Tab-separated table of C-alpha atoms in Angstrom:
chain	number	residue	atom	x	y	z
A	119	UNK	CA	35.099	-35.254	53.453
A	120	UNK	CA	37.017	-36.361	56.526
A	121	UNK	CA	35.987	-39.370	58.604
A	122	UNK	CA	35.665	-37.119	61.664
A	123	UNK	CA	33.172	-34.846	59.898
A	124	UNK	CA	31.234	-37.846	58.566
A	125	UNK	CA	31.070	-39.361	62.066
A	126	UNK	CA	29.637	-36.095	63.385
A	127	UNK	CA	27.032	-36.034	60.632
A	128	UNK	CA	25.990	-39.610	61.324
A	129	UNK	CA	24.928	-38.633	64.842
A	130	UNK	CA	22.146	-36.572	63.265
A	131	UNK	CA	21.615	-38.390	59.970
A	132	UNK	CA	21.359	-42.183	60.467
A	133	UNK	CA	22.292	-44.567	57.670
A	134	UNK	CA	18.796	-46.057	57.437
A	135	UNK	CA	17.510	-42.714	56.129
A	136	UNK	CA	20.671	-41.375	54.498
A	137	UNK	CA	22.607	-44.230	52.950
A	138	UNK	CA	25.283	-41.885	51.572
A	139	UNK	CA	26.736	-38.751	53.050
A	140	UNK	CA	26.300	-37.160	49.622
A	141	UNK	CA	22.525	-37.492	50.128
A	142	UNK	CA	22.712	-34.971	52.980
A	143	UNK	CA	22.061	-31.444	51.755
A	144	UNK	CA	23.114	-28.207	53.438
A	145	UNK	CA	19.486	-27.395	54.211
A	146	UNK	CA	19.190	-30.728	56.061
A	147	UNK	CA	22.191	-29.809	58.176
A	148	UNK	CA	20.892	-26.307	58.934
A	149	UNK	CA	17.501	-27.625	59.989
A	150	UNK	CA	18.976	-30.020	62.560
A	151	UNK	CA	22.277	-28.728	63.880
A	152	UNK	CA	24.042	-25.532	64.909
A	153	UNK	CA	27.195	-24.545	63.049
A	154	UNK	CA	30.166	-23.448	65.145
A	155	UNK	CA	30.999	-19.722	64.855
A	156	UNK	CA	27.985	-19.070	62.611
A	157	UNK	CA	25.365	-16.771	64.226
A	158	UNK	CA	21.927	-18.220	64.877
A	159	UNK	CA	20.234	-15.608	62.673
A	160	UNK	CA	22.180	-16.914	59.655
A	161	UNK	CA	20.897	-20.450	60.135
A	162	UNK	CA	17.340	-19.151	60.583
A	163	UNK	CA	17.601	-16.850	57.571
A	164	UNK	CA	18.861	-19.607	55.276
A	165	UNK	CA	16.058	-21.915	56.348
A	166	UNK	CA	13.451	-19.216	55.737
A	167	UNK	CA	15.043	-18.366	52.410
A	168	UNK	CA	14.947	-21.999	51.283
A	169	UNK	CA	11.195	-22.037	51.980
A	170	UNK	CA	10.557	-18.907	49.915
A	171	UNK	CA	9.962	-16.734	52.984
A	172	UNK	CA	12.783	-14.288	52.347
A	173	UNK	CA	12.967	-11.762	49.501
A	174	UNK	CA	16.739	-11.978	49.446
A	175	UNK	CA	18.616	-11.302	46.215
A	176	UNK	CA	22.008	-13.048	45.935
A	177	UNK	CA	24.636	-10.932	44.192
A	178	UNK	CA	28.142	-12.000	43.251
A	179	UNK	CA	29.604	-8.504	43.220
A	180	UNK	CA	29.521	-5.477	45.512
A	181	UNK	CA	26.471	-3.400	44.555
A	182	UNK	CA	26.381	0.397	44.543
A	183	UNK	CA	24.403	2.242	47.243
A	184	UNK	CA	21.927	3.217	44.520
A	185	UNK	CA	21.298	-0.446	43.638
A	186	UNK	CA	20.775	-1.441	47.279
A	187	UNK	CA	18.389	1.481	47.827
A	188	UNK	CA	16.170	0.589	44.881
A	189	UNK	CA	16.121	-3.095	45.789
A	190	UNK	CA	14.775	-2.175	49.233
A	191	UNK	CA	12.201	0.151	47.657
A	192	UNK	CA	11.023	-3.002	45.855
A	193	UNK	CA	10.818	-4.813	49.201
A	194	UNK	CA	13.980	-6.876	48.662
A	195	UNK	CA	17.457	-6.960	50.212
A	196	UNK	CA	20.634	-8.156	48.554
A	197	UNK	CA	23.139	-10.591	50.026
A	198	UNK	CA	26.588	-10.300	48.465
A	199	UNK	CA	28.485	-13.565	48.003
A	200	UNK	CA	32.052	-13.327	46.744
A	201	UNK	CA	32.961	-16.606	45.046
A	202	UNK	CA	35.970	-15.863	42.846
A	203	UNK	CA	39.332	-16.988	44.291
A	204	UNK	CA	40.875	-13.506	44.326
A	205	UNK	CA	37.718	-12.030	45.903
A	206	UNK	CA	37.458	-14.698	48.598
A	207	UNK	CA	40.973	-13.856	49.771
A	208	UNK	CA	40.331	-10.104	49.893
A	209	UNK	CA	39.634	-7.988	52.955
A	210	UNK	CA	36.810	-5.510	52.364
A	211	UNK	CA	37.094	-2.207	54.238
A	212	UNK	CA	33.904	-0.236	54.839
A	213	UNK	CA	34.307	3.322	53.565
A	214	UNK	CA	31.944	4.652	56.250
A	215	UNK	CA	32.842	5.081	59.923
A	216	UNK	CA	33.852	3.086	61.931
A	217	UNK	CA	35.583	1.678	58.782
A	218	UNK	CA	35.194	-1.992	59.707
A	219	UNK	CA	37.202	-4.647	57.868
A	220	UNK	CA	35.564	-7.915	56.781
A	221	UNK	CA	36.590	-10.975	54.825
A	222	UNK	CA	34.280	-12.451	52.184
A	223	UNK	CA	32.420	-14.707	54.630
A	224	UNK	CA	31.988	-11.965	57.218
A	225	UNK	CA	30.711	-9.617	54.501
A	226	UNK	CA	28.052	-12.133	53.462
A	227	UNK	CA	27.000	-12.803	57.065
A	228	UNK	CA	26.733	-9.065	57.671
A	229	UNK	CA	24.414	-8.750	54.666
A	230	UNK	CA	22.279	-11.587	56.018
A	231	UNK	CA	21.991	-9.753	59.321
A	232	UNK	CA	20.722	-6.724	57.405
A	233	UNK	CA	18.284	-8.946	55.531
A	234	UNK	CA	16.808	-10.226	58.802
A	235	UNK	CA	16.454	-6.685	60.162
A	236	UNK	CA	14.848	-5.538	56.930
A	237	UNK	CA	12.190	-8.285	56.870
A	238	UNK	CA	11.365	-7.960	60.577
A	239	UNK	CA	7.513	-7.957	60.507
A	240	UNK	CA	7.376	-5.031	62.944
A	241	UNK	CA	9.614	-2.847	60.735
A	242	UNK	CA	9.330	-4.153	57.160
A	243	UNK	CA	6.498	-1.979	55.808
A	244	UNK	CA	7.580	1.221	57.516
A	245	UNK	CA	11.129	0.866	56.185
A	246	UNK	CA	9.825	0.498	52.629
A	247	UNK	CA	7.455	3.447	53.129
A	248	UNK	CA	10.305	5.634	54.387
A	249	UNK	CA	12.576	4.701	51.473
A	250	UNK	CA	9.845	5.228	48.876
A	251	UNK	CA	8.962	8.603	50.401
A	252	UNK	CA	12.599	9.640	49.988
A	253	UNK	CA	12.461	9.052	46.224
A	254	UNK	CA	11.841	12.809	45.984
A	255	UNK	CA	15.519	13.444	46.806
A	256	UNK	CA	17.040	10.162	45.598
A	257	UNK	CA	18.546	9.506	42.194
A	258	UNK	CA	16.724	7.379	39.658
A	259	UNK	CA	17.467	3.673	39.501
A	260	UNK	CA	20.902	3.049	38.008
A	261	UNK	CA	21.535	6.715	37.174
A	262	UNK	CA	24.433	7.135	39.592
A	263	UNK	CA	26.534	5.276	42.160
A	264	UNK	CA	25.129	7.328	45.030
A	265	UNK	CA	21.630	7.433	46.444
A	266	UNK	CA	20.849	11.145	46.310
A	267	UNK	CA	20.276	13.300	43.256
A	268	UNK	CA	23.161	15.146	41.615
A	269	UNK	CA	21.901	18.588	42.664
A	270	UNK	CA	22.369	17.631	46.327
A	271	UNK	CA	25.799	16.145	45.615
A	272	UNK	CA	26.782	19.453	44.009
A	273	UNK	CA	25.302	21.532	46.836
A	274	UNK	CA	26.775	19.704	49.827
A	275	UNK	CA	30.068	18.032	50.707
A	276	UNK	CA	31.180	14.415	50.372
A	277	UNK	CA	30.408	13.740	54.046
A	278	UNK	CA	26.722	14.381	53.394
A	279	UNK	CA	26.765	12.129	50.318
A	280	UNK	CA	28.321	9.316	52.374
A	281	UNK	CA	25.825	9.870	55.209
A	282	UNK	CA	22.921	9.540	52.775
A	283	UNK	CA	24.412	6.434	51.137
A	284	UNK	CA	24.724	4.917	54.612
A	285	UNK	CA	21.158	5.889	55.534
A	286	UNK	CA	19.455	4.673	52.368
A	287	UNK	CA	21.544	1.576	51.658
A	288	UNK	CA	23.052	0.359	54.927
A	289	UNK	CA	20.637	1.139	57.754
A	290	UNK	CA	17.714	-1.058	58.745
A	291	UNK	CA	15.712	0.316	61.647
A	292	UNK	CA	12.371	1.843	62.608
A	293	UNK	CA	11.302	4.861	60.554
A	294	UNK	CA	11.567	7.285	63.494
A	295	UNK	CA	15.250	6.411	63.923
A	296	UNK	CA	15.858	6.763	60.181
A	297	UNK	CA	14.142	10.161	60.148
A	298	UNK	CA	16.168	11.362	63.136
A	299	UNK	CA	19.414	10.353	61.403
A	300	UNK	CA	18.288	12.035	58.180
A	301	UNK	CA	17.350	15.283	59.941
A	302	UNK	CA	20.560	15.458	61.988
A	303	UNK	CA	22.838	14.821	58.980
A	304	UNK	CA	20.989	17.303	56.770
A	305	UNK	CA	21.199	20.042	59.432
A	306	UNK	CA	24.929	19.383	59.844
A	307	UNK	CA	25.462	19.480	56.081
A	308	UNK	CA	23.580	22.759	55.759
A	309	UNK	CA	25.571	24.239	58.630
A	310	UNK	CA	28.859	23.230	56.978
A	311	UNK	CA	27.694	24.714	53.670
A	312	UNK	CA	26.784	28.020	55.313
A	313	UNK	CA	30.164	28.194	57.037
A	314	UNK	CA	32.003	27.592	53.769
A	315	UNK	CA	29.887	30.153	51.930
A	316	UNK	CA	30.570	32.695	54.659
A	317	UNK	CA	34.285	31.999	54.507
A	318	UNK	CA	34.335	32.449	50.729
A	319	UNK	CA	32.333	35.667	50.999
A	320	UNK	CA	34.352	37.328	53.771
A	321	UNK	CA	37.719	35.652	53.366
A	322	UNK	CA	37.945	35.313	57.139
A	323	UNK	CA	39.436	32.313	58.904
A	324	UNK	CA	36.986	30.030	60.653
A	325	UNK	CA	37.125	29.654	64.425
A	326	UNK	CA	38.398	26.436	66.040
A	327	UNK	CA	34.815	25.485	66.967
A	328	UNK	CA	33.616	26.075	63.394
A	329	UNK	CA	36.452	23.977	61.977
A	330	UNK	CA	35.532	21.141	64.334
A	331	UNK	CA	31.961	21.236	63.037
A	332	UNK	CA	33.256	21.038	59.494
A	333	UNK	CA	35.259	17.924	60.340
């Protein structure tokens, strides 16, 4: 620990109460000071978590969409923490648009942001209710990587599968917004399926407008 950092700590943690710097825990720091370049919600979330007020589940690997979905059905939200040297140095690219790139720290902070949205008292119960209601189309716990059942994966294209993984494992919002997203993506997927079936049946080329819808 550098002298400069220790001097900064001593402004908030006097020697009469903390004789050694090693006696100062991270939770003490978070409860008294702001950390540069760390969002406020992270500090608040960690404090709440330390007091048992957050149903966060720390994971040290990237979970599948299916795992995240079932955790939220149970009223919990995972926070992924990469700790291995090779993982910490990696850049993680989101496979869903807009394909954002994050390092290990940014990935963890992003998960914590989702955790705070998930446990928002005004949205918490309705999010769980929505997810549990969707069990009728979702795969059983641990049965597959994806959220939806195999019959829907077989029926529709990969875009629909990715949309549903995003909806059920990476969106935290009010139920009306979730339902609107679900309806729009299902209609689009059904439209694309009908176009493909028609093309296979007639052998005709699709129009430019139809091809754009497929994309």
